[in-house]
mmCIF file of C-alpha atoms in Angstrom:
data_model
loop_
_atom_site.group_PDB
_atom_site.id
_atom_site.type_symbol
_atom_site.label_atom_id
_atom_site.label_comp_id
_atom_site.label_asym_id
_atom_site.label_seq_id
_atom_site.Cartn_x
_atom_site.Cartn_y
_atom_site.Cartn_z
ATOM 1 C CA UNK A 1 -8.166 45.274 12.071
ATOM 2 C CA UNK A 2 -10.471 42.508 10.341
ATOM 3 C CA UNK A 3 -11.013 42.707 6.393
ATOM 4 C CA UNK A 4 -12.982 40.959 3.940
ATOM 5 C CA UNK A 5 -12.946 40.951 -0.037
ATOM 6 C CA UNK A 6 -13.605 38.723 -2.745
ATOM 7 C CA UNK A 7 -13.661 38.278 -6.398
ATOM 8 C CA UNK A 8 -10.234 39.587 -7.236
ATOM 9 C CA UNK A 9 -10.002 37.554 -10.145
ATOM 10 C CA UNK A 10 -6.099 38.309 -10.646
ATOM 11 C CA UNK A 11 -4.767 37.584 -13.997
ATOM 12 C CA UNK A 12 -8.250 36.943 -15.455
ATOM 13 C CA UNK A 13 -8.311 39.467 -18.688
ATOM 14 C CA UNK A 14 -11.872 38.664 -19.688
ATOM 15 C CA UNK A 15 -13.378 39.666 -16.277
ATOM 16 C CA UNK A 16 -12.470 43.485 -17.276
ATOM 17 C CA UNK A 17 -14.941 43.502 -19.947
ATOM 18 C CA UNK A 18 -17.563 40.883 -18.232
ATOM 19 C CA UNK A 19 -17.934 43.027 -15.258
ATOM 20 C CA UNK A 20 -16.854 46.416 -17.064
ATOM 21 C CA UNK A 21 -13.926 46.798 -14.941
ATOM 22 C CA UNK A 22 -12.253 50.261 -15.464
ATOM 23 C CA UNK A 23 -8.948 48.839 -16.581
ATOM 24 C CA UNK A 24 -7.046 49.011 -19.723
ATOM 25 C CA UNK A 25 -5.371 45.661 -19.302
ATOM 26 C CA UNK A 26 -4.898 43.005 -16.426
ATOM 27 C CA UNK A 27 -1.618 44.125 -15.448
ATOM 28 C CA UNK A 28 -3.340 47.651 -14.400
ATOM 29 C CA UNK A 29 -6.084 45.747 -12.894
ATOM 30 C CA UNK A 30 -3.791 43.313 -10.875
ATOM 31 C CA UNK A 31 -1.539 46.373 -9.711
ATOM 32 C CA UNK A 32 -4.575 48.451 -8.548
ATOM 33 C CA UNK A 33 -6.168 45.725 -6.534
ATOM 34 C CA UNK A 34 -2.643 44.813 -4.799
ATOM 35 C CA UNK A 35 -2.144 48.605 -4.165
ATOM 36 C CA UNK A 36 -5.672 49.024 -2.881
ATOM 37 C CA UNK A 37 -5.218 46.031 -0.577
ATOM 38 C CA UNK A 38 -1.897 46.793 0.740
ATOM 39 C CA UNK A 39 -2.892 50.408 1.438
ATOM 40 C CA UNK A 40 -5.692 49.261 3.851
ATOM 41 C CA UNK A 41 -4.302 45.787 5.390
ATOM 42 C CA UNK A 42 -1.335 45.467 7.192
ATOM 43 C CA UNK A 43 1.055 42.366 8.164
ATOM 44 C CA UNK A 44 -1.063 41.207 11.075
ATOM 45 C CA UNK A 45 -4.379 42.325 10.083
ATOM 46 C CA UNK A 46 -6.740 39.339 9.401
ATOM 47 C CA UNK A 47 -8.485 39.278 5.904
ATOM 48 C CA UNK A 48 -10.840 36.859 4.763
ATOM 49 C CA UNK A 49 -10.914 36.265 1.081
ATOM 50 C CA UNK A 50 -14.355 34.977 0.038
ATOM 51 C CA UNK A 51 -13.373 33.434 -3.233
ATOM 52 C CA UNK A 52 -12.035 33.560 -6.539
ATOM 53 C CA UNK A 53 -8.522 35.331 -5.786
ATOM 54 C CA UNK A 54 -7.650 34.567 -9.537
ATOM 55 C CA UNK A 55 -8.593 32.758 -12.536
ATOM 56 C CA UNK A 56 -6.678 31.846 -15.821
ATOM 57 C CA UNK A 57 -3.367 32.398 -14.258
ATOM 58 C CA UNK A 58 -0.389 30.039 -14.234
ATOM 59 C CA UNK A 59 0.130 28.814 -10.561
ATOM 60 C CA UNK A 60 3.663 30.270 -10.007
ATOM 61 C CA UNK A 61 2.296 33.750 -10.909
ATOM 62 C CA UNK A 62 -0.613 33.333 -8.687
ATOM 63 C CA UNK A 63 1.327 32.185 -5.641
ATOM 64 C CA UNK A 64 3.853 35.424 -6.603
ATOM 65 C CA UNK A 65 0.750 37.589 -6.325
ATOM 66 C CA UNK A 66 -0.650 36.282 -3.250
ATOM 67 C CA UNK A 67 2.760 36.711 -1.648
ATOM 68 C CA UNK A 68 2.551 40.426 -2.395
ATOM 69 C CA UNK A 69 -0.570 40.933 -0.377
ATOM 70 C CA UNK A 70 -0.395 42.181 3.142
ATOM 71 C CA UNK A 71 -2.201 40.341 6.039
ATOM 72 C CA UNK A 72 -2.993 37.054 7.658
ATOM 73 C CA UNK A 73 -5.052 35.656 4.757
ATOM 74 C CA UNK A 74 -8.073 33.129 5.236
ATOM 75 C CA UNK A 75 -9.389 31.640 2.014
ATOM 76 C CA UNK A 76 -13.078 30.867 1.706
ATOM 77 C CA UNK A 77 -12.736 28.954 -1.573
ATOM 78 C CA UNK A 78 -14.783 30.124 -4.614
ATOM 79 C CA UNK A 79 -15.700 28.285 -7.837
ATOM 80 C CA UNK A 80 -12.330 29.193 -9.314
ATOM 81 C CA UNK A 81 -9.868 28.513 -6.187
ATOM 82 C CA UNK A 82 -8.567 25.477 -7.565
ATOM 83 C CA UNK A 83 -4.966 25.662 -7.622
ATOM 84 C CA UNK A 84 -2.617 27.726 -5.238
ATOM 85 C CA UNK A 85 -0.031 26.878 -2.248
ATOM 86 C CA UNK A 86 -2.056 26.515 0.584
ATOM 87 C CA UNK A 87 0.925 27.224 2.745
ATOM 88 C CA UNK A 88 0.228 30.998 1.950
ATOM 89 C CA UNK A 89 -2.869 31.170 3.867
ATOM 90 C CA UNK A 90 -3.457 30.705 7.630
ATOM 91 C CA UNK A 91 -6.668 28.690 6.633
ATOM 92 C CA UNK A 92 -8.606 27.393 3.717
ATOM 93 C CA UNK A 93 -12.211 26.203 4.066
ATOM 94 C CA UNK A 94 -15.744 26.343 2.162
ATOM 95 C CA UNK A 95 -17.627 27.908 5.000
ATOM 96 C CA UNK A 96 -16.937 29.669 8.246
ATOM 97 C CA UNK A 97 -18.808 31.418 11.067
ATOM 98 C CA UNK A 98 -16.868 33.894 12.954
ATOM 99 C CA UNK A 99 -17.881 35.714 15.739
ATOM 100 C CA UNK A 100 -16.764 39.017 16.974
ATOM 101 C CA UNK A 101 -18.146 40.900 20.079
ATOM 102 C CA UNK A 102 -21.379 39.151 20.160
ATOM 103 C CA UNK A 103 -21.865 39.424 16.399
ATOM 104 C CA UNK A 104 -22.213 36.329 14.330
ATOM 105 C CA UNK A 105 -20.839 36.675 10.937
ATOM 106 C CA UNK A 106 -21.318 33.557 7.920
ATOM 107 C CA UNK A 107 -18.793 33.821 5.063
ATOM 108 C CA UNK A 108 -19.008 31.957 2.095
ATOM 109 C CA UNK A 109 -18.315 32.644 -1.489
ATOM 110 C CA UNK A 110 -22.021 32.252 -2.847
ATOM 111 C CA UNK A 111 -24.968 34.279 -1.847
ATOM 112 C CA UNK A 112 -27.178 32.385 0.798
ATOM 113 C CA UNK A 113 -30.848 32.908 1.180
ATOM 114 C CA UNK A 114 -30.607 31.436 4.563
ATOM 115 C CA UNK A 115 -27.588 31.634 6.901
ATOM 116 C CA UNK A 116 -26.568 30.274 10.678
ATOM 117 C CA UNK A 117 -27.975 33.188 12.917
ATOM 118 C CA UNK A 118 -30.246 34.792 10.315
ATOM 119 C CA UNK A 119 -33.047 35.429 12.625
ATOM 120 C CA UNK A 120 -30.873 36.347 15.417
ATOM 121 C CA UNK A 121 -29.034 39.488 14.102
ATOM 122 C CA UNK A 122 -26.505 37.202 12.262
ATOM 123 C CA UNK A 123 -24.947 38.787 9.034
ATOM 124 C CA UNK A 124 -23.794 36.824 5.841
ATOM 125 C CA UNK A 125 -20.802 38.072 3.922
ATOM 126 C CA UNK A 126 -20.473 36.706 0.096
ATOM 127 C CA UNK A 127 -18.980 37.211 -3.266
ATOM 128 C CA UNK A 128 -19.530 35.558 -6.528
ATOM 129 C CA UNK A 129 -22.189 38.073 -8.166
ATOM 130 C CA UNK A 130 -19.981 40.657 -9.084
ATOM 131 C CA UNK A 131 -22.532 43.349 -7.857
ATOM 132 C CA UNK A 132 -22.067 46.839 -7.583
ATOM 133 C CA UNK A 133 -22.622 48.784 -4.148
ATOM 134 C CA UNK A 134 -26.109 49.525 -5.377
ATOM 135 C CA UNK A 135 -26.845 45.679 -4.424
ATOM 136 C CA UNK A 136 -25.615 46.289 -1.086
ATOM 137 C CA UNK A 137 -27.958 49.279 -0.417
ATOM 138 C CA UNK A 138 -30.751 47.124 -1.780
ATOM 139 C CA UNK A 139 -30.223 44.466 0.680
ATOM 140 C CA UNK A 140 -30.063 47.199 3.575
ATOM 141 C CA UNK A 141 -33.412 48.800 2.244
ATOM 142 C CA UNK A 142 -35.192 45.419 2.474
ATOM 143 C CA UNK A 143 -33.776 44.538 5.723
ATOM 144 C CA UNK A 144 -31.422 41.846 4.495
ATOM 145 C CA UNK A 145 -28.063 41.647 6.377
ATOM 146 C CA UNK A 146 -26.301 40.322 3.633
ATOM 147 C CA UNK A 147 -23.481 41.921 2.060
ATOM 148 C CA UNK A 148 -21.405 41.337 -1.223
ATOM 149 C CA UNK A 149 -17.691 42.020 -0.108
ATOM 150 C CA UNK A 150 -16.296 41.744 -3.817
ATOM 151 C CA UNK A 151 -14.114 44.170 -5.140
ATOM 152 C CA UNK A 152 -16.809 44.959 -7.850
ATOM 153 C CA UNK A 153 -18.968 46.482 -5.221
ATOM 154 C CA UNK A 154 -16.125 47.983 -2.832
ATOM 155 C CA UNK A 155 -14.096 50.222 -5.013
ATOM 156 C CA UNK A 156 -11.708 47.336 -5.867
ATOM 157 C CA UNK A 157 -10.422 47.088 -2.053
ATOM 158 C CA UNK A 158 -11.164 45.127 1.103
ATOM 159 C CA UNK A 159 -13.966 46.000 3.652
ATOM 160 C CA UNK A 160 -13.151 46.322 7.278
ATOM 161 C CA UNK A 161 -15.419 44.713 9.865
ATOM 162 C CA UNK A 162 -15.702 48.274 11.243
ATOM 163 C CA UNK A 163 -17.207 49.449 7.914
ATOM 164 C CA UNK A 164 -19.855 46.451 7.527
ATOM 165 C CA UNK A 165 -20.851 47.170 11.416
ATOM 166 C CA UNK A 166 -21.367 50.670 10.535
ATOM 167 C CA UNK A 167 -23.044 49.803 7.424
ATOM 168 C CA UNK A 168 -25.818 47.805 9.117
ATOM 169 C CA UNK A 169 -25.975 50.168 11.992
ATOM 170 C CA UNK A 170 -25.103 47.467 14.540
#
């Protein structure tokens, strides 16, 4: 199975208030996000992290948390992804286009106005904005094939490729 997520902000106390996350403290947030992740993602699943896995956390603590996350992790760097053990990821890059059964999917931390294959049924997955799920519905209503995979828009859990394909009716 293939999954996507972004903007976990593990270890970031202020994000709870900045994004009105429903957690009492950072430990509760970290545990919930890790638990939700591991409930869905299994050892051999591929998961693309579209940036901002953590913020304002010591590198040793960050690496410990990353090791707790199931799956074959590919990091698309976000603006807060500065220090981590790269060996914990199968790949680290800034932008990537993946293909799945003829569907072309552009992956980047930031939302783009234009992306490869936009006019040929390509979709764009991103994070960064900390949107709610209503943003994704709004994009769909406007006919824009752009989807925020961030935890704030997806019940603090990864989104499967199957669910994204179903969402767009592809």
